């Protein structure tokens, strides 16, 4: 009787020690997993560095300030100044339309590839002379305003290196030359062109006199051709990965087309129309002065800065859906779960199957499971992610099949174990592809595995199993 109690106590002690050793091994395997995570971050930083290098030699992400009417004026010198100061009033156009056709190509630095584009841009717009004239009249009514200067249309581009040299500007039937710069503090890059009909003080005063003040609706309709001047601008613009537009007109219509199949729309306004196919995408935005509050934001831009105006920006990013670093990092989050599942399965085999597994064997299996993520990262930099995932998972499963055949004593057990592991890898791949439901599917998989483990082991009497195993290992009394 005493011997049975000692055997039972010894079995329980062995079980506790073995469980503790396995727990410590699992925690130790967090070290290689964290090192692999560091390698992922380092390679991702290399990619960002490549983007900066390409941006320095090509162009960076572009922000396009849509056409705005700029009315310069001079004010009386302030105390301590001897010369008048030139200021600017930004006036929204009545309407503006943009047609953008972006051609995308890949630029590479070593193994890293980044999408860049060349966009053919056609802009047409109308100047509201009534609004313009009222603005000139309001400026001349201010005591500190000494004169108004020739007005011009400005188009802002964040990285001016991306503008093609040939900019075509047509105002009515007259061709006009574009000049670099906009004169707008926060959007100095870009170009501008003068309005032929407003080149001196007398012409500007005439505009203010003729079109300022309220008019009957019928009169406005009859004289719409006189009140609004039309212009067309076309130019080519280079950029990288991202194109953002800042609305300034009272009515803005944008149509954008590209053969890139993975657009990511962002900003204050999403497209009202979009069509995305494997051959490319097209999108259309309609923004007006009410939902963008263009006039008030332009006034703020003239007075204190253009942050409020920039907040209304919208556009598209040339998204790369298969980001090897992001996908590998997401897979790595399940690394400790895979190790815990495998160690739990071995522990059950050892406890109830009469198999002795050394802690070193546990460690080798755990390292193999960790190496999977390093293989995945290295392969995904050179081949498609699905192929890298298949090769990495298949290599680890085949290696474990050979090793476990000897460790578990039977090849059939090893085949069952590796088959279950392959199913887990397949489920993980499906989860990685489900971006919107990844957390839900991952949580359900963890719950299902825990439930399966508890159900299959619910009838095991652990004390009896360990006691029988311990008694089998003790020498027989003679």
PDB file of N, CA, C and O in Angstrom, residues 57-123:
ATOM      1  N   UNK A  57      15.017  60.528 -56.112  1.00  0.00           N
ATOM      2  CA  UNK A  57      15.472  60.568 -57.506  1.00  0.00           C
ATOM      3  C   UNK A  57      14.317  60.630 -58.500  1.00  0.00           C
ATOM      4  O   UNK A  57      14.506  61.069 -59.635  1.00  0.00           O
ATOM      5  N   UNK A  58      13.143  60.204 -58.125  1.00  0.00           N
ATOM      6  CA  UNK A  58      11.959  60.264 -58.987  1.00  0.00           C
ATOM      7  C   UNK A  58      11.104  61.419 -58.489  1.00  0.00           C
ATOM      8  O   UNK A  58      11.375  62.572 -58.766  1.00  0.00           O
ATOM      9  N   UNK A  59      10.058  61.149 -57.773  1.00  0.00           N
ATOM     10  CA  UNK A  59       9.298  62.133 -57.002  1.00  0.00           C
ATOM     11  C   UNK A  59       8.595  61.371 -55.889  1.00  0.00           C
ATOM     12  O   UNK A  59       8.444  60.145 -55.945  1.00  0.00           O
ATOM     13  N   UNK A  60       8.122  62.090 -54.893  1.00  0.00           N
ATOM     14  CA  UNK A  60       7.417  61.451 -53.796  1.00  0.00           C
ATOM     15  C   UNK A  60       5.920  61.401 -54.034  1.00  0.00           C
ATOM     16  O   UNK A  60       5.427  61.594 -55.150  1.00  0.00           O
ATOM     17  N   UNK A  61       5.178  61.116 -52.965  1.00  0.00           N
ATOM     18  CA  UNK A  61       3.725  61.158 -53.038  1.00  0.00           C
ATOM     19  C   UNK A  61       3.284  62.575 -53.388  1.00  0.00           C
ATOM     20  O   UNK A  61       3.796  63.553 -52.820  1.00  0.00           O
ATOM     21  N   UNK A  62       2.348  62.686 -54.311  1.00  0.00           N
ATOM     22  CA  UNK A  62       1.953  64.004 -54.813  1.00  0.00           C
ATOM     23  C   UNK A  62       0.624  64.466 -54.216  1.00  0.00           C
ATOM     24  O   UNK A  62      -0.309  63.686 -54.044  1.00  0.00           O
ATOM     25  N   UNK A  63       0.592  65.752 -53.898  1.00  0.00           N
ATOM     26  CA  UNK A  63      -0.642  66.436 -53.505  1.00  0.00           C
ATOM     27  C   UNK A  63      -0.886  67.558 -54.515  1.00  0.00           C
ATOM     28  O   UNK A  63      -0.017  68.415 -54.712  1.00  0.00           O
ATOM     29  N   UNK A  64      -2.052  67.519 -55.146  1.00  0.00           N
ATOM     30  CA  UNK A  64      -2.402  68.489 -56.189  1.00  0.00           C
ATOM     31  C   UNK A  64      -3.457  69.445 -55.656  1.00  0.00           C
ATOM     32  O   UNK A  64      -4.570  69.031 -55.319  1.00  0.00           O
ATOM     33  N   UNK A  65      -3.088  70.725 -55.546  1.00  0.00           N
ATOM     34  CA  UNK A  65      -4.058  71.764 -55.200  1.00  0.00           C
ATOM     35  C   UNK A  65      -4.784  72.155 -56.472  1.00  0.00           C
ATOM     36  O   UNK A  65      -4.175  72.675 -57.415  1.00  0.00           O
ATOM     37  N   UNK A  66      -6.084  71.889 -56.536  1.00  0.00           N
ATOM     38  CA  UNK A  66      -6.844  72.176 -57.747  1.00  0.00           C
ATOM     39  C   UNK A  66      -6.860  73.690 -58.009  1.00  0.00           C
ATOM     40  O   UNK A  66      -6.603  74.493 -57.107  1.00  0.00           O
ATOM     41  N   UNK A  67      -7.158  74.112 -59.242  1.00  0.00           N
ATOM     42  CA  UNK A  67      -6.998  75.531 -59.613  1.00  0.00           C
ATOM     43  C   UNK A  67      -7.786  76.473 -58.708  1.00  0.00           C
ATOM     44  O   UNK A  67      -8.930  76.202 -58.329  1.00  0.00           O
ATOM     45  N   UNK A  68      -7.135  77.571 -58.381  1.00  0.00           N
ATOM     46  CA  UNK A  68      -7.762  78.603 -57.549  1.00  0.00           C
ATOM     47  C   UNK A  68      -7.370  79.968 -58.118  1.00  0.00           C
ATOM     48  O   UNK A  68      -6.260  80.158 -58.618  1.00  0.00           O
ATOM     49  N   UNK A  69      -8.291  80.897 -58.064  1.00  0.00           N
ATOM     50  CA  UNK A  69      -8.040  82.255 -58.530  1.00  0.00           C
ATOM     51  C   UNK A  69      -7.343  83.045 -57.417  1.00  0.00           C
ATOM     52  O   UNK A  69      -7.855  83.127 -56.296  1.00  0.00           O
ATOM     53  N   UNK A  70      -6.178  83.592 -57.725  1.00  0.00           N
ATOM     54  CA  UNK A  70      -5.395  84.355 -56.744  1.00  0.00           C
ATOM     55  C   UNK A  70      -5.455  85.831 -57.124  1.00  0.00           C
ATOM     56  O   UNK A  70      -5.058  86.216 -58.228  1.00  0.00           O
ATOM     57  N   UNK A  71      -5.949  86.644 -56.207  1.00  0.00           N
ATOM     58  CA  UNK A  71      -6.025  88.098 -56.427  1.00  0.00           C
ATOM     59  C   UNK A  71      -5.035  88.793 -55.485  1.00  0.00           C
ATOM     60  O   UNK A  71      -5.311  88.981 -54.301  1.00  0.00           O
ATOM     61  N   UNK A  72      -3.867  89.196 -55.997  1.00  0.00           N
ATOM     62  CA  UNK A  72      -2.914  89.914 -55.137  1.00  0.00           C
ATOM     63  C   UNK A  72      -3.366  91.364 -54.920  1.00  0.00           C
ATOM     64  O   UNK A  72      -4.032  91.967 -55.769  1.00  0.00           O
ATOM     65  N   UNK A  73      -2.954  91.921 -53.784  1.00  0.00           N
ATOM     66  CA  UNK A  73      -3.227  93.331 -53.507  1.00  0.00           C
ATOM     67  C   UNK A  73      -2.148  93.850 -52.553  1.00  0.00           C
ATOM     68  O   UNK A  73      -1.458  93.056 -51.882  1.00  0.00           O
ATOM     69  N   UNK A  74      -1.997  95.138 -52.535  1.00  0.00           N
ATOM     70  CA  UNK A  74      -0.985  95.747 -51.675  1.00  0.00           C
ATOM     71  C   UNK A  74      -1.668  96.524 -50.560  1.00  0.00           C
ATOM     72  O   UNK A  74      -2.760  97.089 -50.734  1.00  0.00           O
ATOM     73  N   UNK A  75      -1.002  96.544 -49.426  1.00  0.00           N
ATOM     74  CA  UNK A  75      -1.511  97.277 -48.268  1.00  0.00           C
ATOM     75  C   UNK A  75      -0.497  98.340 -47.867  1.00  0.00           C
ATOM     76  O   UNK A  75       0.681  98.292 -48.250  1.00  0.00           O
ATOM     77  N   UNK A  76      -0.941  99.294 -47.089  1.00  0.00           N
ATOM     78  CA  UNK A  76      -0.077 100.365 -46.623  1.00  0.00           C
ATOM     79  C   UNK A  76       1.048  99.790 -45.760  1.00  0.00           C
ATOM     80  O   UNK A  76       0.844  98.805 -45.044  1.00  0.00           O
ATOM     81  N   UNK A  77       2.214 100.379 -45.817  1.00  0.00           N
ATOM     82  CA  UNK A  77       3.333  99.884 -45.000  1.00  0.00           C
ATOM     83  C   UNK A  77       2.985  99.950 -43.524  1.00  0.00           C
ATOM     84  O   UNK A  77       2.380 100.915 -43.047  1.00  0.00           O
ATOM     85  N   UNK A  78       3.326  98.901 -42.822  1.00  0.00           N
ATOM     86  CA  UNK A  78       3.134  98.900 -41.383  1.00  0.00           C
ATOM     87  C   UNK A  78       4.248  99.687 -40.717  1.00  0.00           C
ATOM     88  O   UNK A  78       5.210 100.105 -41.362  1.00  0.00           O
ATOM     89  N   UNK A  79       4.111  99.915 -39.445  1.00  0.00           N
ATOM     90  CA  UNK A  79       5.110 100.706 -38.725  1.00  0.00           C
ATOM     91  C   UNK A  79       6.480 100.045 -38.829  1.00  0.00           C
ATOM     92  O   UNK A  79       6.636  98.853 -38.563  1.00  0.00           O
ATOM     93  N   UNK A  80       7.461 100.792 -39.219  1.00  0.00           N
ATOM     94  CA  UNK A  80       8.806 100.271 -39.364  1.00  0.00           C
ATOM     95  C   UNK A  80       9.129  99.820 -40.766  1.00  0.00           C
ATOM     96  O   UNK A  80      10.288  99.542 -41.072  1.00  0.00           O
ATOM     97  N   UNK A  81       8.126  99.702 -41.638  1.00  0.00           N
ATOM     98  CA  UNK A  81       8.346  99.296 -43.027  1.00  0.00           C
ATOM     99  C   UNK A  81       8.207 100.514 -43.936  1.00  0.00           C
ATOM    100  O   UNK A  81       7.362 101.393 -43.713  1.00  0.00           O
ATOM    101  N   UNK A  82       9.030 100.530 -44.987  1.00  0.00           N
ATOM    102  CA  UNK A  82       8.976 101.652 -45.935  1.00  0.00           C
ATOM    103  C   UNK A  82       8.252 101.291 -47.215  1.00  0.00           C
ATOM    104  O   UNK A  82       7.865 102.174 -47.981  1.00  0.00           O
ATOM    105  N   UNK A  83       8.073  99.978 -47.464  1.00  0.00           N
ATOM    106  CA  UNK A  83       7.452  99.534 -48.705  1.00  0.00           C
ATOM    107  C   UNK A  83       6.089  98.904 -48.428  1.00  0.00           C
ATOM    108  O   UNK A  83       5.863  98.309 -47.356  1.00  0.00           O
ATOM    109  N   UNK A  84       5.155  99.032 -49.380  1.00  0.00           N
ATOM    110  CA  UNK A  84       3.859  98.363 -49.217  1.00  0.00           C
ATOM    111  C   UNK A  84       4.035  96.841 -49.167  1.00  0.00           C
ATOM    112  O   UNK A  84       4.973  96.290 -49.744  1.00  0.00           O
ATOM    113  N   UNK A  85       3.118  96.174 -48.511  1.00  0.00           N
ATOM    114  CA  UNK A  85       3.186  94.725 -48.385  1.00  0.00           C
ATOM    115  C   UNK A  85       2.165  94.092 -49.321  1.00  0.00           C
ATOM    116  O   UNK A  85       1.011  94.538 -49.401  1.00  0.00           O
ATOM    117  N   UNK A  86       2.607  93.034 -50.047  1.00  0.00           N
ATOM    118  CA  UNK A  86       1.718  92.350 -50.983  1.00  0.00           C
ATOM    119  C   UNK A  86       1.051  91.172 -50.293  1.00  0.00           C
ATOM    120  O   UNK A  86       1.716  90.334 -49.668  1.00  0.00           O
ATOM    121  N   UNK A  87      -0.240  91.115 -50.376  1.00  0.00           N
ATOM    122  CA  UNK A  87      -1.015  90.002 -49.819  1.00  0.00           C
ATOM    123  C   UNK A  87      -1.824  89.358 -50.935  1.00  0.00           C
ATOM    124  O   UNK A  87      -1.887  89.879 -52.060  1.00  0.00           O
ATOM    125  N   UNK A  88      -2.477  88.233 -50.596  1.00  0.00           N
ATOM    126  CA  UNK A  88      -3.211  87.470 -51.600  1.00  0.00           C
ATOM    127  C   UNK A  88      -4.588  87.098 -51.064  1.00  0.00           C
ATOM    128  O   UNK A  88      -4.728  86.705 -49.898  1.00  0.00           O
ATOM    129  N   UNK A  89      -5.565  87.199 -51.935  1.00  0.00           N
ATOM    130  CA  UNK A  89      -6.902  86.700 -51.616  1.00  0.00           C
ATOM    131  C   UNK A  89      -7.190  85.536 -52.554  1.00  0.00           C
ATOM    132  O   UNK A  89      -7.059  85.660 -53.777  1.00  0.00           O
ATOM    133  N   UNK A  90      -7.571  84.405 -51.983  1.00  0.00           N
ATOM    134  CA  UNK A  90      -7.879  83.215 -52.775  1.00  0.00           C
ATOM    135  C   UNK A  90      -9.375  83.148 -53.022  1.00  0.00           C
ATOM    136  O   UNK A  90     -10.177  83.180 -52.080  1.00  0.00           O
ATOM    137  N   UNK A  91      -9.742  83.054 -54.297  1.00  0.00           N
ATOM    138  CA  UNK A  91     -11.150  83.072 -54.704  1.00  0.00           C
ATOM    139  C   UNK A  91     -11.470  81.750 -55.391  1.00  0.00           C
ATOM    140  O   UNK A  91     -10.782  81.356 -56.347  1.00  0.00           O
ATOM    141  N   UNK A  92     -12.505  81.020 -54.936  1.00  0.00           N
ATOM    142  CA  UNK A  92     -12.834  79.744 -55.574  1.00  0.00           C
ATOM    143  C   UNK A  92     -13.381  79.941 -56.982  1.00  0.00           C
ATOM    144  O   UNK A  92     -14.075  80.928 -57.265  1.00  0.00           O
ATOM    145  N   UNK A  93     -13.060  79.019 -57.860  1.00  0.00           N
ATOM    146  CA  UNK A  93     -13.663  79.009 -59.194  1.00  0.00           C
ATOM    147  C   UNK A  93     -15.114  78.577 -59.089  1.00  0.00           C
ATOM    148  O   UNK A  93     -15.527  77.920 -58.123  1.00  0.00           O
ATOM    149  N   UNK A  94     -15.885  78.955 -60.107  1.00  0.00           N
ATOM    150  CA  UNK A  94     -17.279  78.534 -60.122  1.00  0.00           C
ATOM    151  C   UNK A  94     -17.376  77.021 -60.275  1.00  0.00           C
ATOM    152  O   UNK A  94     -18.135  76.351 -59.573  1.00  0.00           O
ATOM    153  N   UNK A  95     -16.573  76.473 -61.167  1.00  0.00           N
ATOM    154  CA  UNK A  95     -16.548  75.029 -61.359  1.00  0.00           C
ATOM    155  C   UNK A  95     -15.205  74.616 -61.945  1.00  0.00           C
ATOM    156  O   UNK A  95     -14.519  75.413 -62.586  1.00  0.00           O
ATOM    157  N   UNK A  96     -14.851  73.375 -61.698  1.00  0.00           N
ATOM    158  CA  UNK A  96     -13.589  72.847 -62.202  1.00  0.00           C
ATOM    159  C   UNK A  96     -13.751  71.349 -62.429  1.00  0.00           C
ATOM    160  O   UNK A  96     -14.446  70.663 -61.659  1.00  0.00           O
ATOM    161  N   UNK A  97     -13.136  70.876 -63.501  1.00  0.00           N
ATOM    162  CA  UNK A  97     -13.178  69.450 -63.832  1.00  0.00           C
ATOM    163  C   UNK A  97     -11.761  68.942 -64.066  1.00  0.00           C
ATOM    164  O   UNK A  97     -10.963  69.610 -64.735  1.00  0.00           O
ATOM    165  N   UNK A  98     -11.459  67.767 -63.511  1.00  0.00           N
ATOM    166  CA  UNK A  98     -10.154  67.147 -63.666  1.00  0.00           C
ATOM    167  C   UNK A  98     -10.307  65.769 -64.276  1.00  0.00           C
ATOM    168  O   UNK A  98     -11.131  64.960 -63.812  1.00  0.00           O
ATOM    169  N   UNK A  99      -9.540  65.496 -65.302  1.00  0.00           N
ATOM    170  CA  UNK A  99      -9.444  64.171 -65.895  1.00  0.00           C
ATOM    171  C   UNK A  99      -8.004  63.696 -65.711  1.00  0.00           C
ATOM    172  O   UNK A  99      -7.067  64.352 -66.179  1.00  0.00           O
ATOM    173  N   UNK A 100      -7.831  62.576 -65.008  1.00  0.00           N
ATOM    174  CA  UNK A 100      -6.491  62.079 -64.688  1.00  0.00           C
ATOM    175  C   UNK A 100      -6.376  60.651 -65.200  1.00  0.00           C
ATOM    176  O   UNK A 100      -7.199  59.792 -64.857  1.00  0.00           O
ATOM    177  N   UNK A 101      -5.360  60.411 -66.012  1.00  0.00           N
ATOM    178  CA  UNK A 101      -5.072  59.068 -66.523  1.00  0.00           C
ATOM    179  C   UNK A 101      -3.651  58.715 -66.084  1.00  0.00           C
ATOM    180  O   UNK A 101      -2.679  59.278 -66.578  1.00  0.00           O
ATOM    181  N   UNK A 102      -3.543  57.789 -65.131  1.00  0.00           N
ATOM    182  CA  UNK A 102      -2.253  57.472 -64.517  1.00  0.00           C
ATOM    183  C   UNK A 102      -1.702  56.159 -65.073  1.00  0.00           C
ATOM    184  O   UNK A 102      -2.375  55.131 -65.042  1.00  0.00           O
ATOM    185  N   UNK A 103      -0.489  56.224 -65.577  1.00  0.00           N
ATOM    186  CA  UNK A 103       0.237  55.039 -66.039  1.00  0.00           C
ATOM    187  C   UNK A 103       1.219  54.612 -64.952  1.00  0.00           C
ATOM    188  O   UNK A 103       2.041  55.424 -64.516  1.00  0.00           O
ATOM    189  N   UNK A 104       1.127  53.370 -64.529  1.00  0.00           N
ATOM    190  CA  UNK A 104       1.910  52.884 -63.383  1.00  0.00           C
ATOM    191  C   UNK A 104       3.023  51.963 -63.862  1.00  0.00           C
ATOM    192  O   UNK A 104       2.829  51.149 -64.770  1.00  0.00           O
ATOM    193  N   UNK A 105       4.176  52.105 -63.263  1.00  0.00           N
ATOM    194  CA  UNK A 105       5.287  51.192 -63.495  1.00  0.00           C
ATOM    195  C   UNK A 105       5.960  50.905 -62.161  1.00  0.00           C
ATOM    196  O   UNK A 105       5.748  51.626 -61.176  1.00  0.00           O
ATOM    197  N   UNK A 106       6.769  49.847 -62.118  1.00  0.00           N
ATOM    198  CA  UNK A 106       7.458  49.460 -60.894  1.00  0.00           C
ATOM    199  C   UNK A 106       8.920  49.882 -60.974  1.00  0.00           C
ATOM    200  O   UNK A 106       9.595  49.614 -61.970  1.00  0.00           O
ATOM    201  N   UNK A 107       9.391  50.541 -59.923  1.00  0.00           N
ATOM    202  CA  UNK A 107      10.798  50.885 -59.798  1.00  0.00           C
ATOM    203  C   UNK A 107      11.417  49.996 -58.719  1.00  0.00           C
ATOM    204  O   UNK A 107      10.818  49.807 -57.652  1.00  0.00           O
ATOM    205  N   UNK A 108      12.616  49.465 -58.996  1.00  0.00           N
ATOM    206  CA  UNK A 108      13.230  48.487 -58.101  1.00  0.00           C
ATOM    207  C   UNK A 108      14.568  48.994 -57.592  1.00  0.00           C
ATOM    208  O   UNK A 108      15.312  49.696 -58.286  1.00  0.00           O
ATOM    209  N   UNK A 109      14.855  48.636 -56.340  1.00  0.00           N
ATOM    210  CA  UNK A 109      16.168  48.791 -55.738  1.00  0.00           C
ATOM    211  C   UNK A 109      16.502  47.442 -55.094  1.00  0.00           C
ATOM    212  O   UNK A 109      15.973  47.104 -54.042  1.00  0.00           O
ATOM    213  N   UNK A 110      17.359  46.677 -55.763  1.00  0.00           N
ATOM    214  CA  UNK A 110      17.647  45.335 -55.265  1.00  0.00           C
ATOM    215  C   UNK A 110      16.418  44.459 -55.389  1.00  0.00           C
ATOM    216  O   UNK A 110      15.823  44.334 -56.466  1.00  0.00           O
ATOM    217  N   UNK A 111      15.989  43.875 -54.261  1.00  0.00           N
ATOM    218  CA  UNK A 111      14.814  42.994 -54.268  1.00  0.00           C
ATOM    219  C   UNK A 111      13.528  43.752 -53.994  1.00  0.00           C
ATOM    220  O   UNK A 111      12.447  43.164 -54.023  1.00  0.00           O
ATOM    221  N   UNK A 112      13.613  45.061 -53.738  1.00  0.00           N
ATOM    222  CA  UNK A 112      12.435  45.832 -53.362  1.00  0.00           C
ATOM    223  C   UNK A 112      11.865  46.539 -54.588  1.00  0.00           C
ATOM    224  O   UNK A 112      12.610  47.099 -55.394  1.00  0.00           O
ATOM    225  N   UNK A 113      10.538  46.541 -54.694  1.00  0.00           N
ATOM    226  CA  UNK A 113       9.846  47.150 -55.829  1.00  0.00           C
ATOM    227  C   UNK A 113       8.765  48.089 -55.298  1.00  0.00           C
ATOM    228  O   UNK A 113       8.027  47.750 -54.375  1.00  0.00           O
ATOM    229  N   UNK A 114       8.691  49.276 -55.913  1.00  0.00           N
ATOM    230  CA  UNK A 114       7.756  50.308 -55.475  1.00  0.00           C
ATOM    231  C   UNK A 114       7.005  50.827 -56.700  1.00  0.00           C
ATOM    232  O   UNK A 114       7.629  51.110 -57.730  1.00  0.00           O
ATOM    233  N   UNK A 115       5.668  50.966 -56.634  1.00  0.00           N
ATOM    234  CA  UNK A 115       4.928  51.508 -57.779  1.00  0.00           C
ATOM    235  C   UNK A 115       5.085  53.022 -57.886  1.00  0.00           C
ATOM    236  O   UNK A 115       4.981  53.750 -56.885  1.00  0.00           O
ATOM    237  N   UNK A 116       5.352  53.500 -59.086  1.00  0.00           N
ATOM    238  CA  UNK A 116       5.379  54.936 -59.381  1.00  0.00           C
ATOM    239  C   UNK A 116       4.450  55.180 -60.570  1.00  0.00           C
ATOM    240  O   UNK A 116       4.092  54.252 -61.289  1.00  0.00           O
ATOM    241  N   UNK A 117       4.060  56.416 -60.771  1.00  0.00           N
ATOM    242  CA  UNK A 117       3.101  56.701 -61.846  1.00  0.00           C
ATOM    243  C   UNK A 117       3.474  57.977 -62.585  1.00  0.00           C
ATOM    244  O   UNK A 117       4.185  58.848 -62.069  1.00  0.00           O
ATOM    245  N   UNK A 118       2.987  58.046 -63.810  1.00  0.00           N
ATOM    246  CA  UNK A 118       3.004  59.273 -64.605  1.00  0.00           C
ATOM    247  C   UNK A 118       1.561  59.564 -64.982  1.00  0.00           C
ATOM    248  O   UNK A 118       0.927  58.749 -65.664  1.00  0.00           O
ATOM    249  N   UNK A 119       1.041  60.692 -64.523  1.00  0.00           N
ATOM    250  CA  UNK A 119      -0.372  61.026 -64.723  1.00  0.00           C
ATOM    251  C   UNK A 119      -0.513  62.121 -65.765  1.00  0.00           C
ATOM    252  O   UNK A 119       0.146  63.171 -65.670  1.00  0.00           O
ATOM    253  N   UNK A 120      -1.339  61.868 -66.772  1.00  0.00           N
ATOM    254  CA  UNK A 120      -1.733  62.904 -67.731  1.00  0.00           C
ATOM    255  C   UNK A 120      -2.965  63.610 -67.169  1.00  0.00           C
ATOM    256  O   UNK A 120      -4.017  62.988 -66.975  1.00  0.00           O
ATOM    257  N   UNK A 121      -2.826  64.896 -66.887  1.00  0.00           N
ATOM    258  CA  UNK A 121      -3.879  65.665 -66.213  1.00  0.00           C
ATOM    259  C   UNK A 121      -4.439  66.710 -67.164  1.00  0.00           C
ATOM    260  O   UNK A 121      -3.679  67.469 -67.785  1.00  0.00           O
ATOM    261  N   UNK A 122      -5.757  66.734 -67.282  1.00  0.00           N
ATOM    262  CA  UNK A 122      -6.460  67.764 -68.055  1.00  0.00           C
ATOM    263  C   UNK A 122      -7.422  68.464 -67.107  1.00  0.00           C
ATOM    264  O   UNK A 122      -8.288  67.824 -66.499  1.00  0.00           O
ATOM    265  N   UNK A 123      -7.264  69.779 -66.967  1.00  0.00           N
ATOM    266  CA  UNK A 123      -8.094  70.573 -66.051  1.00  0.00           C
ATOM    267  C   UNK A 123      -8.846  71.616 -66.867  1.00  0.00           C
ATOM    268  O   UNK A 123      -8.244  72.346 -67.665  1.00  0.00           O
TER     269      UNK A 123
END
